[in-house]
CSV table of C-alpha atoms and ligand atoms in Angstrom, one decimal:
chain,number,residue,atom,x,y,z
Y,1,MET,CA,21.4,-10.2,-10.5
Y,2,ILE,CA,18.5,-10.2,-8.9
Y,3,ASP,CA,19.3,-10.5,-5.2
Y,4,THR,CA,16.2,-12.7,-4.8
Y,5,ALA,CA,16.6,-13.6,-1.1
Y,6,PRO,CA,13.5,-13.2,1.5
Y,7,VAL,CA,12.7,-9.8,2.6
Y,8,LYS,CA,13.0,-9.9,6.8
Y,9,ARG,CA,13.6,-5.4,6.3
Y,10,ILE,CA,11.3,-3.2,3.7
Y,11,ALA,CA,12.6,0.8,3.1
Y,12,ILE,CA,9.5,3.3,3.2
Y,13,VAL,CA,10.8,6.4,0.9
Y,14,GLY,CA,7.8,9.8,1.3
Y,15,ALA,CA,6.2,9.0,4.4
Y,16,GLY,CA,2.4,10.4,3.0
Y,17,THR,CA,-0.9,8.3,3.4
Y,18,ILE,CA,0.4,6.0,0.7
Y,19,GLY,CA,4.0,5.1,2.4
Y,20,GLY,CA,2.2,5.5,6.6
Y,21,GLY,CA,0.0,2.6,5.0
Y,22,PHE,CA,2.6,0.5,3.6
Y,23,ALA,CA,4.8,1.1,7.2
Y,24,ALA,CA,1.1,0.1,9.2
Y,25,HIS,CA,0.7,-3.1,6.6
Y,26,PHE,CA,3.9,-4.1,6.4
Y,27,LEU,CA,4.8,-3.9,10.8
Y,28,SER,CA,1.3,-6.1,10.2
Y,29,ARG,CA,3.0,-8.0,8.7
Y,30,GLY,CA,5.8,-8.8,11.0
Y,31,LEU,CA,9.8,-6.5,8.4
Y,32,ALA,CA,11.3,-4.3,10.3
Y,33,VAL,CA,10.5,-1.4,8.4
Y,34,ASP,CA,12.3,1.9,7.9
Y,35,VAL,CA,10.8,5.1,7.5
Y,36,THR,CA,11.8,8.6,5.6
Y,37,ASP,CA,10.2,11.4,4.4
Y,38,PRO,CA,11.5,15.0,4.0
Y,39,ALA,CA,9.1,16.6,5.7
Y,40,PRO,CA,9.7,18.4,9.5
Y,41,ASP,CA,7.3,16.6,10.5
Y,42,GLY,CA,7.0,13.9,8.5
Y,43,GLU,CA,8.3,11.3,11.6
Y,44,THR,CA,5.9,12.6,13.7
Y,45,LYS,CA,3.0,12.3,11.5
Y,46,CYS,CA,4.0,8.7,10.3
Y,47,ARG,CA,4.2,7.4,13.8
Y,48,ALA,CA,0.2,8.8,14.3
Y,49,PHE,CA,-0.1,7.8,10.6
Y,50,VAL,CA,0.6,3.7,11.7
Y,51,ALA,CA,-0.7,4.1,15.0
Y,52,ARG,CA,-4.4,4.7,13.6
Y,53,ALA,CA,-3.4,1.7,10.9
Y,54,TRP,CA,-2.7,0.1,14.3
Y,55,GLU,CA,-6.1,0.3,15.9
Y,56,GLN,CA,-8.3,-0.9,12.3
Y,57,LEU,CA,-5.1,-4.1,12.0
Y,58,ARG,CA,-6.3,-5.3,15.1
Y,59,GLU,CA,-9.9,-4.7,14.1
Y,60,LEU,CA,-9.5,-6.6,11.4
Y,61,GLY,CA,-7.6,-9.1,13.1
Y,62,LEU,CA,-4.5,-8.7,11.4
Y,63,ALA,CA,-2.6,-6.9,13.9
Y,64,SER,CA,-3.1,-9.0,17.6
Y,65,ALA,CA,-0.5,-6.1,19.4
Y,66,PRO,CA,-1.7,-3.5,21.0
Y,67,LYS,CA,0.3,-1.5,19.5
Y,68,ALA,CA,2.3,-1.0,16.5
Y,69,PRO,CA,6.0,-2.9,16.2
Y,70,ASP,CA,8.5,0.7,16.5
Y,71,PHE,CA,10.3,1.2,12.5
Y,72,ALA,CA,12.9,3.5,12.3
Y,73,TYR,CA,12.6,6.8,11.0
Y,74,HIS,CA,15.9,7.9,8.4
Y,75,LYS,CA,16.5,11.3,7.6
Y,76,THR,CA,18.2,9.9,4.4
Y,77,VAL,CA,17.3,8.1,1.3
Y,78,GLY,CA,20.4,6.0,1.7
Y,79,ALA,CA,20.2,6.0,5.7
Y,80,CYS,CA,16.5,4.4,5.2
Y,81,VAL,CA,17.5,2.0,2.4
Y,82,ALA,CA,21.3,1.6,3.5
Y,83,ARG,CA,19.9,-1.8,5.3
Y,84,ALA,CA,17.2,-1.9,3.5
Y,85,ASP,CA,15.3,-6.5,1.2
Y,86,PHE,CA,12.8,-4.1,-0.4
Y,87,VAL,CA,12.2,-0.8,-1.2
Y,88,GLN,CA,8.6,1.1,-1.7
Y,89,GLU,CA,8.8,4.2,-3.4
Y,90,ASN,CA,6.0,6.9,-2.4
Y,91,ALA,CA,7.0,10.4,-2.9
Y,92,PRO,CA,4.8,12.6,-4.6
Y,93,GLU,CA,3.3,11.5,-8.3
Y,94,THR,CA,6.1,14.0,-10.3
Y,95,GLU,CA,7.7,12.1,-13.2
Y,96,ALA,CA,11.2,14.2,-12.0
Y,97,LEU,CA,11.2,14.5,-9.2
Y,98,LYS,CA,10.3,10.9,-8.6
Y,99,ILE,CA,13.5,10.2,-11.4
Y,100,GLU,CA,15.3,11.7,-8.3
Y,101,VAL,CA,14.5,9.9,-5.7
Y,102,LEU,CA,15.1,6.5,-7.9
Y,103,ALA,CA,18.7,7.5,-9.0
Y,104,GLU,CA,18.8,8.6,-5.0
Y,105,ILE,CA,17.6,5.3,-3.8
Y,106,ASP,CA,19.6,3.3,-6.7
Y,107,ALA,CA,23.3,4.8,-5.1
Y,108,ALA,CA,22.2,3.4,-1.9
Y,109,LEU,CA,21.0,0.2,-1.5
Y,110,PRO,CA,22.1,-2.5,-1.6
Y,111,ALA,CA,22.7,-4.7,-5.3
Y,112,GLY,CA,20.4,-6.6,-6.6
Y,113,LYS,CA,17.4,-5.3,-4.4
Y,114,VAL,CA,14.4,-4.4,-5.7
Y,115,ILE,CA,13.3,-0.9,-5.9
Y,116,ALA,CA,9.6,-0.5,-6.7
Y,117,SER,CA,7.6,3.0,-6.9
Y,118,SER,CA,4.1,3.5,-6.1
Y,119,THR,CA,2.8,6.2,-8.1
Y,120,SER,CA,-0.7,5.2,-9.9
Y,121,ALA,CA,0.1,6.0,-13.1
Y,122,LEU,CA,3.3,7.6,-14.6
Y,123,VAL,CA,4.8,4.0,-16.9
Y,124,MET,CA,9.0,2.8,-15.4
Y,125,SER,CA,10.8,2.9,-18.2
Y,126,ARG,CA,11.1,6.7,-17.7
Y,127,LEU,CA,11.0,6.6,-13.8
Y,128,ALA,CA,14.4,4.5,-14.0
Y,129,VAL,CA,15.9,7.2,-16.7
Y,130,LYS,CA,18.9,8.0,-14.1
Y,131,THR,CA,19.0,5.1,-12.6
Y,132,ARG,CA,23.0,3.0,-13.4
Y,133,HIS,CA,20.4,-0.6,-12.0
Y,134,PRO,CA,16.9,0.0,-14.0
Y,135,GLU,CA,16.8,-3.5,-14.3
Y,136,ARG,CA,15.9,-3.9,-10.3
Y,137,CYS,CA,12.9,-0.8,-11.0
Y,138,VAL,CA,9.4,-2.4,-10.4
Y,139,LEU,CA,6.1,0.2,-10.4
Y,140,ALA,CA,4.2,-1.5,-7.7
Y,141,HIS,CA,1.2,0.9,-7.5
Y,142,PRO,CA,-1.4,-0.7,-4.0
Y,143,ILE,CA,-4.7,1.2,-3.8
Y,144,HIS,CA,-5.4,3.4,-1.2
Y,145,PRO,CA,-5.6,2.4,2.4
Y,146,PRO,CA,-3.2,-0.7,1.0
Y,147,TYR,CA,-2.6,-1.7,4.7
Y,148,LEU,CA,-7.0,-3.2,3.4
Y,149,LEU,CA,-7.3,-2.8,0.1
Y,150,PRO,CA,-4.7,-5.8,-1.7
Y,151,LEU,CA,-4.8,-4.9,-5.1
Y,152,MET,CA,-1.1,-4.1,-6.2
Y,153,GLU,CA,-0.2,-3.0,-10.4
Y,154,LEU,CA,3.5,-5.0,-11.3
Y,155,ALA,CA,5.6,-3.8,-14.3
Y,156,GLY,CA,8.3,-3.1,-15.1
Y,157,GLY,CA,10.1,-0.7,-18.0
Y,158,ASP,CA,11.9,-0.9,-21.1
Y,159,ARG,CA,15.6,-2.2,-19.4
Y,160,THR,CA,13.6,-3.9,-16.2
Y,161,ASP,CA,14.7,-7.5,-15.4
Y,162,PRO,CA,11.4,-9.9,-15.8
Y,163,GLU,CA,13.2,-11.3,-12.3
Y,164,ALA,CA,12.8,-8.3,-10.7
Y,165,VAL,CA,8.9,-7.7,-11.4
Y,166,GLU,CA,8.9,-11.9,-11.0
Y,167,PHE,CA,10.2,-11.3,-6.9
Y,168,ALA,CA,8.9,-8.4,-6.2
Y,169,ARG,CA,5.6,-10.4,-7.3
Y,170,ALA,CA,6.4,-13.4,-5.5
Y,171,PHE,CA,6.8,-11.4,-2.7
Y,172,TYR,CA,3.6,-8.9,-2.2
Y,173,ALA,CA,1.7,-11.7,-2.1
Y,174,ALA,CA,3.5,-13.9,0.4
Y,175,HIS,CA,2.4,-11.1,2.4
Y,176,GLY,CA,-1.5,-10.6,1.9
Y,177,LEU,CA,-1.2,-8.7,-1.1
Y,178,LYS,CA,-3.0,-9.7,-4.8
Y,179,PRO,CA,-0.4,-8.6,-7.2
Y,180,VAL,CA,-1.6,-8.4,-11.0
Y,181,VAL,CA,1.4,-8.3,-13.4
Y,182,LEU,CA,0.7,-6.6,-17.2
Y,183,LYS,CA,2.4,-7.2,-19.9
Y,184,LYS,CA,3.2,-4.0,-21.0
Y,185,GLU,CA,3.5,-0.8,-18.9
Y,186,ILE,CA,1.1,1.4,-19.3
Y,187,TYR,CA,0.3,5.5,-18.0
Y,188,GLY,CA,-2.4,4.6,-15.8
Y,189,HIS,CA,-1.2,1.1,-15.3
Y,190,ILE,CA,-5.4,-0.8,-15.1
Y,191,ALA,CA,-8.1,0.1,-12.2
Y,192,ASN,CA,-6.7,3.6,-12.3
Y,193,ARG,CA,-7.6,3.2,-16.3
Y,194,LEU,CA,-10.7,1.8,-15.1
Y,195,GLN,CA,-12.1,4.5,-12.6
Y,196,TYR,CA,-10.9,7.4,-14.6
Y,197,VAL,CA,-13.5,6.0,-17.3
Y,198,ILE,CA,-16.5,6.0,-14.8
Y,199,TRP,CA,-14.9,9.7,-13.6
Y,200,ASN,CA,-15.4,11.1,-16.5
Y,201,GLU,CA,-18.4,9.5,-17.3
Y,202,ALA,CA,-19.8,10.1,-13.9
Y,203,VAL,CA,-18.9,13.8,-14.7
Y,204,ARG,CA,-20.0,14.8,-18.6
Y,205,LEU,CA,-24.1,12.9,-17.0
Y,206,VAL,CA,-24.0,15.2,-14.0
Y,207,LEU,CA,-22.4,18.2,-16.6
Y,208,GLN,CA,-24.9,17.6,-19.3
Y,209,GLY,CA,-27.8,18.3,-17.0
Y,210,TYR,CA,-29.2,14.6,-16.7
Y,211,CYS,CA,-28.8,13.8,-12.9
Y,212,THR,CA,-27.2,15.1,-9.6
Y,213,PRO,CA,-23.5,13.7,-8.5
Y,214,GLU,CA,-25.4,12.0,-5.3
Y,215,ASP,CA,-27.9,10.2,-8.7
Y,216,VAL,CA,-24.9,9.0,-9.7
Y,217,ASP,CA,-23.0,7.3,-6.8
Y,218,ILE,CA,-26.9,5.8,-5.5
Y,219,ALA,CA,-26.6,4.3,-8.9
Y,220,VAL,CA,-22.5,2.9,-9.0
Y,221,THR,CA,-23.2,2.2,-5.0
Y,222,ASN,CA,-27.0,0.3,-5.7
Y,223,GLY,CA,-26.0,-1.3,-8.5
Y,224,PRO,CA,-22.8,-1.9,-10.7
Y,225,GLY,CA,-20.6,-1.4,-6.9
Y,226,MET,CA,-22.3,-4.1,-5.2
Y,227,ARG,CA,-21.5,-6.7,-8.2
Y,228,TRP,CA,-17.9,-5.6,-8.3
Y,229,ALA,CA,-16.9,-6.4,-4.8
Y,230,PHE,CA,-16.7,-9.4,-6.6
Y,231,LEU,CA,-17.5,-9.4,-10.5
Y,232,GLY,CA,-15.1,-7.5,-13.1
Y,233,PRO,CA,-16.2,-6.4,-15.3
Y,234,PHE,CA,-15.5,-9.9,-18.2
Y,235,LEU,CA,-17.3,-12.1,-15.9
Y,236,THR,CA,-20.7,-9.7,-15.2
Y,237,TYR,CA,-20.8,-9.8,-19.7
Y,238,ALA,CA,-20.5,-13.4,-19.9
Y,239,LEU,CA,-23.3,-13.9,-16.6
Y,240,ALA,CA,-25.0,-11.7,-19.0
Y,241,GLY,CA,-25.5,-14.2,-21.6
Y,242,GLY,CA,-26.2,-16.3,-19.5
Y,243,GLU,CA,-25.0,-20.2,-19.9
Y,244,GLY,CA,-24.2,-19.1,-22.8
Y,245,GLY,CA,-20.9,-17.0,-21.5
Y,246,LEU,CA,-19.2,-14.0,-23.3
Y,247,ALA,CA,-20.5,-15.9,-26.4
Y,248,ARG,CA,-24.1,-15.5,-26.1
Y,249,THR,CA,-23.8,-12.0,-24.3
Y,250,PHE,CA,-22.3,-11.0,-27.7
Y,251,GLU,CA,-24.5,-12.2,-30.1
Y,252,MET,CA,-27.8,-10.6,-27.6
Y,253,PHE,CA,-26.5,-7.7,-26.6
Y,254,GLY,CA,-24.6,-7.2,-29.9
Y,255,PRO,CA,-26.7,-5.4,-32.1
Y,256,ARG,CA,-28.9,-4.1,-29.4
Y,257,ASP,CA,-26.0,-1.6,-27.6
Y,258,ALA,CA,-24.5,-0.5,-31.4
Y,259,MET,CA,-28.1,1.4,-31.6
Y,260,SER,CA,-28.2,2.4,-27.6
Y,261,THR,CA,-26.9,1.8,-24.8
Y,262,ASP,CA,-23.0,2.7,-24.9
Y,263,ARG,CA,-23.7,4.5,-28.0
Y,264,ALA,CA,-21.2,7.2,-27.6
Y,265,ALA,CA,-18.4,4.9,-26.5
Y,266,ARG,CA,-18.9,1.7,-28.2
Y,267,ILE,CA,-15.2,-0.3,-28.8
Y,268,GLN,CA,-16.5,-2.0,-33.0
Y,269,LEU,CA,-14.4,-5.6,-32.0
Y,270,THR,CA,-14.2,-7.6,-34.5
Y,271,PRO,CA,-14.8,-11.7,-33.9
Y,272,GLU,CA,-11.2,-12.4,-34.0
Y,273,GLN,CA,-10.8,-9.8,-31.1
Y,274,ARG,CA,-14.1,-10.7,-29.8
Y,275,GLN,CA,-12.9,-15.1,-29.7
Y,276,MET,CA,-9.9,-13.8,-27.5
Y,277,LEU,CA,-12.2,-11.8,-24.8
Y,278,ILE,CA,-13.8,-15.6,-25.1
Y,279,GLU,CA,-11.3,-17.0,-24.3
Y,280,GLY,CA,-9.7,-14.8,-21.7
Y,281,VAL,CA,-12.5,-15.5,-19.6
Y,282,ASP,CA,-12.6,-19.1,-20.5
Y,283,GLU,CA,-9.7,-19.6,-19.1
Y,284,MET,CA,-10.7,-16.7,-16.0
Y,285,LEU,CA,-13.3,-20.2,-15.6
Y,286,LYS,CA,-11.0,-23.0,-14.9
Y,287,GLY,CA,-14.1,-24.7,-16.2
Y,288,ARG,CA,-15.9,-23.1,-13.7
Y,289,SER,CA,-19.7,-22.8,-15.2
Y,290,MET,CA,-21.5,-19.8,-15.0
Y,291,ARG,CA,-24.2,-21.9,-12.7
Y,292,GLU,CA,-21.8,-21.9,-10.1
Y,293,ILE,CA,-20.9,-18.7,-10.9
Y,294,ALA,CA,-23.9,-17.3,-10.5
Y,295,ALA,CA,-24.7,-18.9,-7.9
Y,296,GLU,CA,-21.1,-17.8,-5.5
Y,297,ARG,CA,-22.1,-14.5,-6.4
Y,298,ASP,CA,-25.3,-14.5,-5.0
Y,299,THR,CA,-24.2,-16.4,-1.8
Y,300,ARG,CA,-21.1,-12.6,-1.7
Y,301,LEU,CA,-23.8,-10.5,-2.5
Y,302,ILE,CA,-26.2,-11.6,0.4
Y,303,ALA,CA,-23.3,-11.3,2.4
Y,304,LEU,CA,-22.7,-8.0,1.3
Y,305,ILE,CA,-26.4,-6.8,1.4
Y,306,LYS,CA,-26.1,-8.0,5.3
Y,307,LEU,CA,-22.6,-6.6,5.2
Y,308,ARG,CA,-23.8,-2.9,4.2
Y,309,ARG,CA,-27.4,-3.4,6.1
Y,310,GLU,CA,-25.9,-3.5,9.7
Y,311,LEU,CA,-23.4,-0.2,8.1
Y,312,GLY,CA,-26.7,1.4,7.9
Y,313,THR,CA,-25.8,2.3,4.1
Y,314,ILE,CA,-28.2,0.5,2.4
Y,315,VAL,CA,-32.2,-0.2,3.2
H,401,NAD,N1,-3.7,9.1,-2.2
H,401,NAD,C1,-3.8,7.6,-3.3
H,401,NAD,O1,-5.3,6.3,-2.7
H,401,NAD,C2,-3.0,6.9,-3.8
H,401,NAD,C3,-3.2,5.4,-4.1
H,401,NAD,C4,-2.1,5.0,-4.8
H,401,NAD,C5,-1.0,5.3,-4.8
H,401,NAD,N2,-0.7,6.7,-4.7
H,401,NAD,C6,0.8,6.9,-5.0
H,401,NAD,O2,0.9,7.4,-4.5
H,401,NAD,C7,2.6,7.6,-4.3
H,401,NAD,C8,2.5,8.6,-2.8
H,401,NAD,O3,1.5,9.1,-3.0
H,401,NAD,P1,0.4,10.1,-1.4
H,401,NAD,O4,-1.0,10.1,-1.3
H,401,NAD,O5,1.2,9.3,-0.7
H,401,NAD,O6,1.2,11.4,-1.1
H,401,NAD,P2,1.3,12.2,0.6
H,401,NAD,O7,1.2,13.4,-0.2
H,401,NAD,O8,0.2,12.0,0.7
H,401,NAD,O9,2.3,11.5,0.8
H,401,NAD,C9,3.7,12.0,0.1
H,401,NAD,C10,5.1,11.7,0.4
H,401,NAD,O10,6.5,12.0,-0.4
H,401,NAD,C11,6.9,13.0,0.4
H,401,NAD,N3,8.2,13.4,0.1
H,401,NAD,C12,8.0,15.0,-0.6
H,401,NAD,N4,9.4,15.1,-1.6
H,401,NAD,C13,10.0,13.7,-1.2
H,401,NAD,C14,11.4,13.4,-1.4
H,401,NAD,N5,12.2,13.9,-2.6
H,401,NAD,N6,11.5,12.1,-0.9
H,401,NAD,C15,11.1,11.1,-0.3
H,401,NAD,N7,9.7,11.9,0.2
H,401,NAD,C16,9.7,12.9,-0.6
H,401,NAD,C17,6.3,14.2,1.2
H,401,NAD,O11,6.5,14.7,2.8
H,401,NAD,C18,5.1,13.2,1.8
H,401,NAD,O12,5.0,12.8,3.4
H,401,NAD,C19,2.3,8.8,-5.5
H,401,NAD,O13,2.8,8.5,-6.8
H,401,NAD,C20,0.3,8.5,-5.3
H,401,NAD,O14,0.4,8.1,-6.9
H,401,NAD,C21,-1.6,7.2,-4.5
């Protein structure tokens, strides 16, 4: 049974880059925070990290107190999670180590409280193998730094109770984050799988002598990357079809793409698969027209361009 009482105390297990970031985030959202990390300098580092992050949170108006509220630091996982309503595990990305850490958390955490893992790529079905309560173990992957970037990718393992995933989703959403729940777990989740496709192609282009690393970065940050702040690949391609949306994009660019742009890696879509994607985009649009989406994109792009001018990162 998942305990769905509101979260007042969160335990952060592993307080490096991500754990420190979560500590700052949840302190700024008014939660009591307990932290543990086995490194000898773990406490000093985490306190310094939170103090630095607090300055940025203040600059963004997300924290008003001049200093971060105090958090409790514990020497052991057991002491850290003993009073927790929710646990965010951020130990190093090694499957064998995380399996042990989750089992240790599970043994000490009060009944029904949810355990979330920040793993960048691993799946919960494997991470929870040594827990006695795999039903409360949820994948919850942030993007660095978690106190500035809102995405949280969630998924259950083969023995996770869907109620645990839903509880985690509602908890993150209520605390300033943007959860996305995968229908089923997959190594790398969504964001890292996408990032690595781009990364692999960037490396291939450079290694095969087509351009420099700088050229790749200019191409991304002055082109598609500016749109990606507001539009993901599906709406980008839907807009490419004008008023006809994604159905028109498939009609117009399908034959061309097969001949040129992505000859190397194109997925050959069946008509049924195309239809499924078109319907997925329609669902996302919620009745808004392509014209409306384009106007919204432009307003946001203009704001972004102004901001980047101010920062001196665009002419
Ligand atoms: N850095 C990123 O960009 C990023 C983004 C999203 C998710 N993640 C994921 O978050 C997790 C933590 O990554 P990070 O970048 O903060 O790593 P990190 O190396 O900065 O921090 C890991 C911390 O875990 C501690 N640790 C070591 N053994 C431990 C144990 N047995 N129990 C508890 N803590 C232990 C270490 O002392 C260290 O402070 C990983 O699973 C990683 O894949 C990282």
